[in-house]
PDB file of C-alpha atoms in Angstrom:
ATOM      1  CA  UNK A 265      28.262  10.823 -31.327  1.00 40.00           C
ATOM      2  CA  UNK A 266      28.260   7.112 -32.751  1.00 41.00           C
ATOM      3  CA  UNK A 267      25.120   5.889 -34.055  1.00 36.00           C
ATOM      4  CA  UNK A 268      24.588   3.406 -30.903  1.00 36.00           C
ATOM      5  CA  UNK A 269      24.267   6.584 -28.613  1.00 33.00           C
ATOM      6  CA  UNK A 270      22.089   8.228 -31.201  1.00 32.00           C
ATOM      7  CA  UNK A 271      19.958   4.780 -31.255  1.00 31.00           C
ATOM      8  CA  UNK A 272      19.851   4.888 -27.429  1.00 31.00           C
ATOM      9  CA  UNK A 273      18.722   8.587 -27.053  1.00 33.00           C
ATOM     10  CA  UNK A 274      16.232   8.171 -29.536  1.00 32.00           C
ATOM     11  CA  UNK A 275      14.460   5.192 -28.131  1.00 33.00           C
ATOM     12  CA  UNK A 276      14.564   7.100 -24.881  1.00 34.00           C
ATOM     13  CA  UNK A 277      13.060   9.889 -26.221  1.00 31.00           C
ATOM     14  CA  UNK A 278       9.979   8.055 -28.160  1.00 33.00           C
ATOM     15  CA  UNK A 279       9.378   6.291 -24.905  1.00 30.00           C
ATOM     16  CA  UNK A 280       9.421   9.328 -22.924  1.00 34.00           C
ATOM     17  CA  UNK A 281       6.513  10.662 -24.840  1.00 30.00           C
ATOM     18  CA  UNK A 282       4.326   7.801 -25.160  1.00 29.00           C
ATOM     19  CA  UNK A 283       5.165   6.733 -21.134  1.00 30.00           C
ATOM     20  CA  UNK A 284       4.332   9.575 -18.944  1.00 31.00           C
ATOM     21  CA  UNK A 285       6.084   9.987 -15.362  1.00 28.00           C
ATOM     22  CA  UNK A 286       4.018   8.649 -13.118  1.00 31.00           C
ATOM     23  CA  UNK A 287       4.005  10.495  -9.721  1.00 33.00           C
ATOM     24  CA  UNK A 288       2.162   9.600  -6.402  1.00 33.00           C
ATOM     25  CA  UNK A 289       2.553  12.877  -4.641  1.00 32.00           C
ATOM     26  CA  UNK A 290       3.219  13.130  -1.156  1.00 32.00           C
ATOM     27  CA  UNK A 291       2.054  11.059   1.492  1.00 34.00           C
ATOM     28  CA  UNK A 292      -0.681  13.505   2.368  1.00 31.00           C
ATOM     29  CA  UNK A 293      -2.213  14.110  -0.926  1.00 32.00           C
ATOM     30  CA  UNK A 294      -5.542  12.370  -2.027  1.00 31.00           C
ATOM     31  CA  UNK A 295      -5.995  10.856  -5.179  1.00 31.00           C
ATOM     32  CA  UNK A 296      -8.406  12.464  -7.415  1.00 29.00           C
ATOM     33  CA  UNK A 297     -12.343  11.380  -7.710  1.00 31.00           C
ATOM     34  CA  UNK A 298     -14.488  11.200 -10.650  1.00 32.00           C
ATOM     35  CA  UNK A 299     -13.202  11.403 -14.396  1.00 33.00           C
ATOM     36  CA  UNK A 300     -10.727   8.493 -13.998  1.00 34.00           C
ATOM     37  CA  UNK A 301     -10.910   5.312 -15.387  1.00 35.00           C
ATOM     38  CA  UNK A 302     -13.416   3.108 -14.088  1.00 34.00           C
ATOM     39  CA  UNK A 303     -12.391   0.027 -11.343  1.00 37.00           C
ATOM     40  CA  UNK A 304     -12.305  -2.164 -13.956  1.00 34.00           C
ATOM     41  CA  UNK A 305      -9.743  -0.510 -16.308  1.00 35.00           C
ATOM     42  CA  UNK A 306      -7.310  -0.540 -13.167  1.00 36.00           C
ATOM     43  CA  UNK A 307      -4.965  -3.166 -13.679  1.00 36.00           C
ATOM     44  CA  UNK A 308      -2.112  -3.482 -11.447  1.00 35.00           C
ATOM     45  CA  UNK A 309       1.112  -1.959 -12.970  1.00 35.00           C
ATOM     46  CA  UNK A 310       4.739  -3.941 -12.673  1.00 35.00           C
ATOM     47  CA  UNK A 311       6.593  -0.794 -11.765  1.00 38.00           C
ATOM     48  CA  UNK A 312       6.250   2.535 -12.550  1.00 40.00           C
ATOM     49  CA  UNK A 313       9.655   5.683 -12.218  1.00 39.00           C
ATOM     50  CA  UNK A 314       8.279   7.555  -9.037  1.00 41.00           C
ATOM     51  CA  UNK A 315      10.591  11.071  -8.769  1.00 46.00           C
ATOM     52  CA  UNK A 316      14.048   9.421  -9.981  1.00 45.00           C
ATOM     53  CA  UNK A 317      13.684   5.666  -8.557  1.00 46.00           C
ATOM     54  CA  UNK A 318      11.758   2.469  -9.721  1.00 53.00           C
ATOM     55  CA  UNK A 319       9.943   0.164  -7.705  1.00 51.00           C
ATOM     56  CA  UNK A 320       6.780  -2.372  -7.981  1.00 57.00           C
ATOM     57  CA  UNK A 321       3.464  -0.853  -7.346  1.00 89.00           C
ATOM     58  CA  UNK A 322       1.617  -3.541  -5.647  1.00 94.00           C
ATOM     59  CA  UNK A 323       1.471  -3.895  -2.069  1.00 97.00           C
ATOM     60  CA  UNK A 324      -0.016  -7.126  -1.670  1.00 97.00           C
ATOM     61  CA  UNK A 325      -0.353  -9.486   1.502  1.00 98.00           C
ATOM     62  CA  UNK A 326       2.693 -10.776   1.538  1.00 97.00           C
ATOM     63  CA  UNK A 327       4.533  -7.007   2.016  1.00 97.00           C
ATOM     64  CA  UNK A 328       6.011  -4.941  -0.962  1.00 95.00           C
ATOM     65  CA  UNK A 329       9.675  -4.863  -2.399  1.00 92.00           C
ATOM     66  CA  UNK A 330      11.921  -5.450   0.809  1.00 95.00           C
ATOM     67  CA  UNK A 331       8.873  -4.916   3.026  1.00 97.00           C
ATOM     68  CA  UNK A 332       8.428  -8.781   3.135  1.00 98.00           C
ATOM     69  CA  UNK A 333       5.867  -9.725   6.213  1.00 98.00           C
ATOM     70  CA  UNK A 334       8.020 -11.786   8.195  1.00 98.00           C
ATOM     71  CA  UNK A 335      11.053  -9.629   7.812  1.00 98.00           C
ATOM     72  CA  UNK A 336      13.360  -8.368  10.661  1.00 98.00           C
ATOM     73  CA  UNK A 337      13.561  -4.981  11.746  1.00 98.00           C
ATOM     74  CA  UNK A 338      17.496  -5.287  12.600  1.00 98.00           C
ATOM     75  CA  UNK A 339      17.997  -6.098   9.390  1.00 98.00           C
ATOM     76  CA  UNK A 340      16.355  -3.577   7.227  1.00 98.00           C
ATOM     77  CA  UNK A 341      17.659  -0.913   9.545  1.00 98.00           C
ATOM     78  CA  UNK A 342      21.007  -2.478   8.526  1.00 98.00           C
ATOM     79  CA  UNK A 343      20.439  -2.384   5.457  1.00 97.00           C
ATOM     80  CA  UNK A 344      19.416   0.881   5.076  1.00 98.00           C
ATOM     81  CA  UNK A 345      15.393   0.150   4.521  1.00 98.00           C
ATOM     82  CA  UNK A 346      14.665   2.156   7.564  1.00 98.00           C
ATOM     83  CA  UNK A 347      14.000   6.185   7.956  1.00 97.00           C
ATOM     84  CA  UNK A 348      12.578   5.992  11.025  1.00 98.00           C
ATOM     85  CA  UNK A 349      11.239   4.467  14.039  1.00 98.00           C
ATOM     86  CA  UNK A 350       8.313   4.899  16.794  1.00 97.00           C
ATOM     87  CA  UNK A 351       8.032   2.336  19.415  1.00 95.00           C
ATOM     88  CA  UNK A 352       4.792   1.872  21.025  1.00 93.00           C
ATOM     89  CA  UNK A 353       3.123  -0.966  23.309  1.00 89.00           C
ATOM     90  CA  UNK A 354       3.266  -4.414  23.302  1.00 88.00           C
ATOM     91  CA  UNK A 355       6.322  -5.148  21.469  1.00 91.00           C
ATOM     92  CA  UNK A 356       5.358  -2.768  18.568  1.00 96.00           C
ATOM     93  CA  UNK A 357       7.314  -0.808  16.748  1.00 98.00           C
ATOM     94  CA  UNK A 358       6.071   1.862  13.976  1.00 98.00           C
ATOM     95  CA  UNK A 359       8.438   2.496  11.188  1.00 98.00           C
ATOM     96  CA  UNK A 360       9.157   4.500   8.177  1.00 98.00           C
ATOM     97  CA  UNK A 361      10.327   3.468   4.735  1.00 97.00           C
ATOM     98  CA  UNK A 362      13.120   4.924   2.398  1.00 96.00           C
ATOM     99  CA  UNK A 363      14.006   5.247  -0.695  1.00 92.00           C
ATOM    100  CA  UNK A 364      11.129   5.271  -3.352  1.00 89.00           C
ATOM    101  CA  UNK A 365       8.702   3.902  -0.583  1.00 93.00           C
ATOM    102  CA  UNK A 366       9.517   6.918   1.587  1.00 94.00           C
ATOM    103  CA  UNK A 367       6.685   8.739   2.500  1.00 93.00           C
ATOM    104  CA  UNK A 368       4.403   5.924   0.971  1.00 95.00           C
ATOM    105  CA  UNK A 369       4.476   2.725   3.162  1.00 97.00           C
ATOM    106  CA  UNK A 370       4.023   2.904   7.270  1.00 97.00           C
ATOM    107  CA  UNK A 371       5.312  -0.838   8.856  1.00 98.00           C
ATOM    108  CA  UNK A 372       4.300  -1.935  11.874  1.00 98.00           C
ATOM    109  CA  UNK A 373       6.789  -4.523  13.181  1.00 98.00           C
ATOM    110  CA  UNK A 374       6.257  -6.775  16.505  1.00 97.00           C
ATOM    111  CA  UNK A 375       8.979  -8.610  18.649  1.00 96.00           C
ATOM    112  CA  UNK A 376      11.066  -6.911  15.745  1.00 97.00           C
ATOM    113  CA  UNK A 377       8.607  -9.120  13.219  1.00 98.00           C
ATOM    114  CA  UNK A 378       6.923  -6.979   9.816  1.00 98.00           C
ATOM    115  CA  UNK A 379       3.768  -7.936  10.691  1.00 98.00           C
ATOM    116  CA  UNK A 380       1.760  -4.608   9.010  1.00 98.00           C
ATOM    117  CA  UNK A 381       2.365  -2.700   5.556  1.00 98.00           C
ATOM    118  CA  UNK A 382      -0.025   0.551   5.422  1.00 98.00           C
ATOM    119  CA  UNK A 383      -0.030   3.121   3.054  1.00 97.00           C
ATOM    120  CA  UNK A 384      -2.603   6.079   2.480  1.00 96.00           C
ATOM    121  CA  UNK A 385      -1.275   7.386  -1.096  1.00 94.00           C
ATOM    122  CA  UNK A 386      -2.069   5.865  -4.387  1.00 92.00           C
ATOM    123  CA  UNK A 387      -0.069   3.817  -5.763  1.00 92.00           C
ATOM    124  CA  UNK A 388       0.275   1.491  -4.739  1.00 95.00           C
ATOM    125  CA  UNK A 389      -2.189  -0.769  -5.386  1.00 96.00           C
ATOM    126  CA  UNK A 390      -3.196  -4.146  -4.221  1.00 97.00           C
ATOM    127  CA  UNK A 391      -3.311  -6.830  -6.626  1.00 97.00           C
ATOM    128  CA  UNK A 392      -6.309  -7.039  -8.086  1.00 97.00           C
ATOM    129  CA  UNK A 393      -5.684  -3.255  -8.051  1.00 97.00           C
ATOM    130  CA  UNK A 394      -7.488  -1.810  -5.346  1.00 98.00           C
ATOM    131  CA  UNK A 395      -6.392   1.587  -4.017  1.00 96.00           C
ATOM    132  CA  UNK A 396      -6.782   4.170  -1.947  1.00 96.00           C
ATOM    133  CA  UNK A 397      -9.323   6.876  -2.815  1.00 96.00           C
ATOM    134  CA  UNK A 398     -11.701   3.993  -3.928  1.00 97.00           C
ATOM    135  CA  UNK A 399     -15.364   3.878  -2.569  1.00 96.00           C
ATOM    136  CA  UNK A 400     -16.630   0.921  -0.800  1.00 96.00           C
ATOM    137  CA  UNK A 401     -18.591   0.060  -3.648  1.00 96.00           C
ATOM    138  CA  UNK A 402     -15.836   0.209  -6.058  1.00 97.00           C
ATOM    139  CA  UNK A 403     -13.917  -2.568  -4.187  1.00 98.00           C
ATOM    140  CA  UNK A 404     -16.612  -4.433  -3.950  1.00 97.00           C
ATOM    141  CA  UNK A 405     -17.037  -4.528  -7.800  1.00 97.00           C
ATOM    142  CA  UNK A 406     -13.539  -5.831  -8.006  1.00 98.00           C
ATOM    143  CA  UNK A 407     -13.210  -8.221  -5.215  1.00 98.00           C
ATOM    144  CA  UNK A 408     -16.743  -9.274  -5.149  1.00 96.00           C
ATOM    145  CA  UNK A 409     -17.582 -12.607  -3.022  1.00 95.00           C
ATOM    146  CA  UNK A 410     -13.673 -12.518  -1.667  1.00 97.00           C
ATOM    147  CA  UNK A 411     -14.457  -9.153   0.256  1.00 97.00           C
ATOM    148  CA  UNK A 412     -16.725  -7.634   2.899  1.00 97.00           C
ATOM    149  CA  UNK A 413     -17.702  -4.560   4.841  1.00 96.00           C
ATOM    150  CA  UNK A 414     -17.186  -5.269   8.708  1.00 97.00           C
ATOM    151  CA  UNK A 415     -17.510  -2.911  11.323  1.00 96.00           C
ATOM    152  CA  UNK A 416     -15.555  -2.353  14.256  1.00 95.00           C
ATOM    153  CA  UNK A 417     -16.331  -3.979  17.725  1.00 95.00           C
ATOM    154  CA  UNK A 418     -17.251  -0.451  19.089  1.00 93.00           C
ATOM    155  CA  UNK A 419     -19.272  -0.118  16.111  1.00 93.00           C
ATOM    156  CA  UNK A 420     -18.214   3.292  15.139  1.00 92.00           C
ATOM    157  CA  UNK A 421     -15.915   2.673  12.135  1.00 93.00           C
ATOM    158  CA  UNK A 422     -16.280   0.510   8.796  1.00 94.00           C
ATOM    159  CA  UNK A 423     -13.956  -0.902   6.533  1.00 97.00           C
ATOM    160  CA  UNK A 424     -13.247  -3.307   3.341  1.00 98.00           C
ATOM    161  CA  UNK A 425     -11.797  -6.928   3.914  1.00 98.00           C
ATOM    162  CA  UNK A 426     -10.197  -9.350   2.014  1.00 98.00           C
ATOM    163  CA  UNK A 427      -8.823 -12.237   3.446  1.00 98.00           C
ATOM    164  CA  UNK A 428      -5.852 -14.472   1.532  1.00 97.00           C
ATOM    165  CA  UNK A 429      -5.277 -17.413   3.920  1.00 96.00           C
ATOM    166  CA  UNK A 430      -4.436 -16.374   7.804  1.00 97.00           C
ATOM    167  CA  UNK A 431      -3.472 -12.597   5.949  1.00 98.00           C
ATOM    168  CA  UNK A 432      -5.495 -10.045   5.037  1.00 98.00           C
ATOM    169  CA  UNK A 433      -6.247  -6.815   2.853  1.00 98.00           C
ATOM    170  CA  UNK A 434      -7.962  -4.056   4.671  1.00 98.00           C
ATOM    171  CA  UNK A 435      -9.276  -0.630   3.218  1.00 98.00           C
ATOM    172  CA  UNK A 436     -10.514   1.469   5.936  1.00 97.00           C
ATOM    173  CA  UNK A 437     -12.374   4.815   5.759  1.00 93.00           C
ATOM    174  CA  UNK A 438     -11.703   8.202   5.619  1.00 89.00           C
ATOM    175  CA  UNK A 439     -11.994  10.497   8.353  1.00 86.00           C
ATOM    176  CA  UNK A 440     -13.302  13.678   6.609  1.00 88.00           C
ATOM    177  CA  UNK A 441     -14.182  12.149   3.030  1.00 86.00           C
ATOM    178  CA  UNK A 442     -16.106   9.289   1.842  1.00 88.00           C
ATOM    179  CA  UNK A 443     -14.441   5.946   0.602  1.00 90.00           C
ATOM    180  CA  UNK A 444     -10.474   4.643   1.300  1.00 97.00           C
ATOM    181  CA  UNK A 445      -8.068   6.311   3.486  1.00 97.00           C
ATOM    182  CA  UNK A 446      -5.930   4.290   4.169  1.00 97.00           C
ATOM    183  CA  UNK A 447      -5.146   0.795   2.667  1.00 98.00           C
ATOM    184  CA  UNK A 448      -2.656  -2.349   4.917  1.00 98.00           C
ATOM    185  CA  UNK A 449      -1.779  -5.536   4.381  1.00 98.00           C
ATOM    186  CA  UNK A 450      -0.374  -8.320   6.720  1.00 98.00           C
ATOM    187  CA  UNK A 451      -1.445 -11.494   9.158  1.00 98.00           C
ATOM    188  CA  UNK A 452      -5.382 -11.179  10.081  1.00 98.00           C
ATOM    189  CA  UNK A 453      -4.270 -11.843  13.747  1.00 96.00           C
ATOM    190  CA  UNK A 454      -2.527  -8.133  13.803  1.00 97.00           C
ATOM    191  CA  UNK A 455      -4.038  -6.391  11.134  1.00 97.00           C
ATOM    192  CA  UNK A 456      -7.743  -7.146  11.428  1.00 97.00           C
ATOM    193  CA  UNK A 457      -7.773  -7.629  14.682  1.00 96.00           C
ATOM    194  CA  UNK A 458      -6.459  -4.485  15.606  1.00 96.00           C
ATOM    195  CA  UNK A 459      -9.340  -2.785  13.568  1.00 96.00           C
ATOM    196  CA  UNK A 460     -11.767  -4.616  15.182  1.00 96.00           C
ATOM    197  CA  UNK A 461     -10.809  -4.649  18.720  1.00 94.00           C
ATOM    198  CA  UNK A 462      -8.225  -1.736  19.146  1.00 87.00           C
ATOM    199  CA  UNK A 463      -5.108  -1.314  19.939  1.00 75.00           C
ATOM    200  CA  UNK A 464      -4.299  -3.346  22.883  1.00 67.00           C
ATOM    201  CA  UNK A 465      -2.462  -0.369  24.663  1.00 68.00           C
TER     202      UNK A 465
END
C-alpha cells in the first residue's frame, strides 16, 4: 500500500468517527420529540450521505436538487428522476422521486408543470430549517413575523405559512399527533390554495 492510499484511508476513517451517518428513515417514520436540540440550534445542513447517496437537505420554495418548480415532467421521467406516477384531476399529476429523494419528496406536477414539492420525513429541511415533527410554536420561533397560522376555508384544519414572493412554505398538521406532518413548497396559487379551498376535483 503506498503512503497516498494509507493518507486517504486514514482521513476517511477520522472523518467517519467524528461525522456520523445521517439517516432519515423511511417515509413513514416520525422524527423524534423532546431531547433534541432546540429550534434554534437547527441550522440547515449543505448535504448530508443518506443510505449510500448524497444530496442537499433543504427543500426550499424554489424545489430541491432536480425537483426545480417549473420543471417538466417529460423530462425528469427521461431522465430518470421519476419512480412513479398518479394522475388525478385537473391536469394533475402526483409523482414519486428516485434516487436519494425516493421515498422522501411527493411532486405534484400540472399541465406537466412541478408546481408542488411535499415531503413528510425529516430531513429535509426548509431553509431557515424548519422541519417536519416541529410544533406550531417552534416555527413560529424561527420564522417569526414572516409566518402565520391560517385555517382552512372549511375551518377544520390548521397549518403554518410562509410566503417568499407569489411561493410559499406550508407546514400542515398531523392527523393523529400534535405539530408538522407534512411539510410542501411551491407557487401560493397551487399550494396554498389547495389547503385552503380543496382540491378542485
Amino acid at each position: 500500500m503506498n503512503r497516498p492510499t494509507i493518507l486517504l484511508t486514514t482521513a476517511a476513517l477520522a472523518l467517519g468517527t467524528l461525522v456520523p451517518l445521517v439517516d432519515a428513515g423511511p417515509a413513514w417514520a416520525a422524527p423524534v420529540l423532546g431531547g433534541g436540540a432546540p429550534a434554534s440550534a437547527r441550522a440547515p445542513m449543505a448535504a448530508a450521505t443518506l443510505a449510500g447517496h448524497s444530496h442537499p437537505q433543504v427543500l426550499g420554495v424554489g424545489g430541491a436538487g432536480a425537483y426545480r418548480m417549473g420543471a417538466s415532467l417529460a423530462v425528469l421521467t427521461a431522465d430518470g428522476h421519476i419512480d412513479w406516477t398518479a394522475p388525478s384531476c385537473g391536469g394533475v399529476v402526483h409523482a414519486g422521486a428516485t434516487g436519494s429523494w425516493a421515498g422522501v419528496l411527493i411532486l405534484a406536477f400540472r399541465d406537466g408543470r412541478l408546481v408542488e414539492v411535499g415531503t413528510a420525513t425529516a430531513p429535509p429541511q426548509s431553509p431557515a430549517g424548519a422541519t417536519v415533527g416541529m410544533s406550531f410554536d417552534e416555527l413560529e420561533a424561527i420564522y417569526g413575523r414572516r409566518g402565520s397560522l391560517i385555517r382552512n376555508d372549511a375551518g377544520d384544519a390548521e397549518a403554518y405559512l410562509v410566503r417568499v414572493g407569489s411561493r410559499v412554505e406550508l407546514f400542515t398538521g398531523h392527523p393523529i399527533r400534535p405539530g408538522v406532518g407534512y411539510f410542501q413548497v411551491g407557487p401560493a396559487s397551487f399550494v396554498e390554495r389547495n389547503f385552503r379551498q380543496g382540491a378542485s376535483c
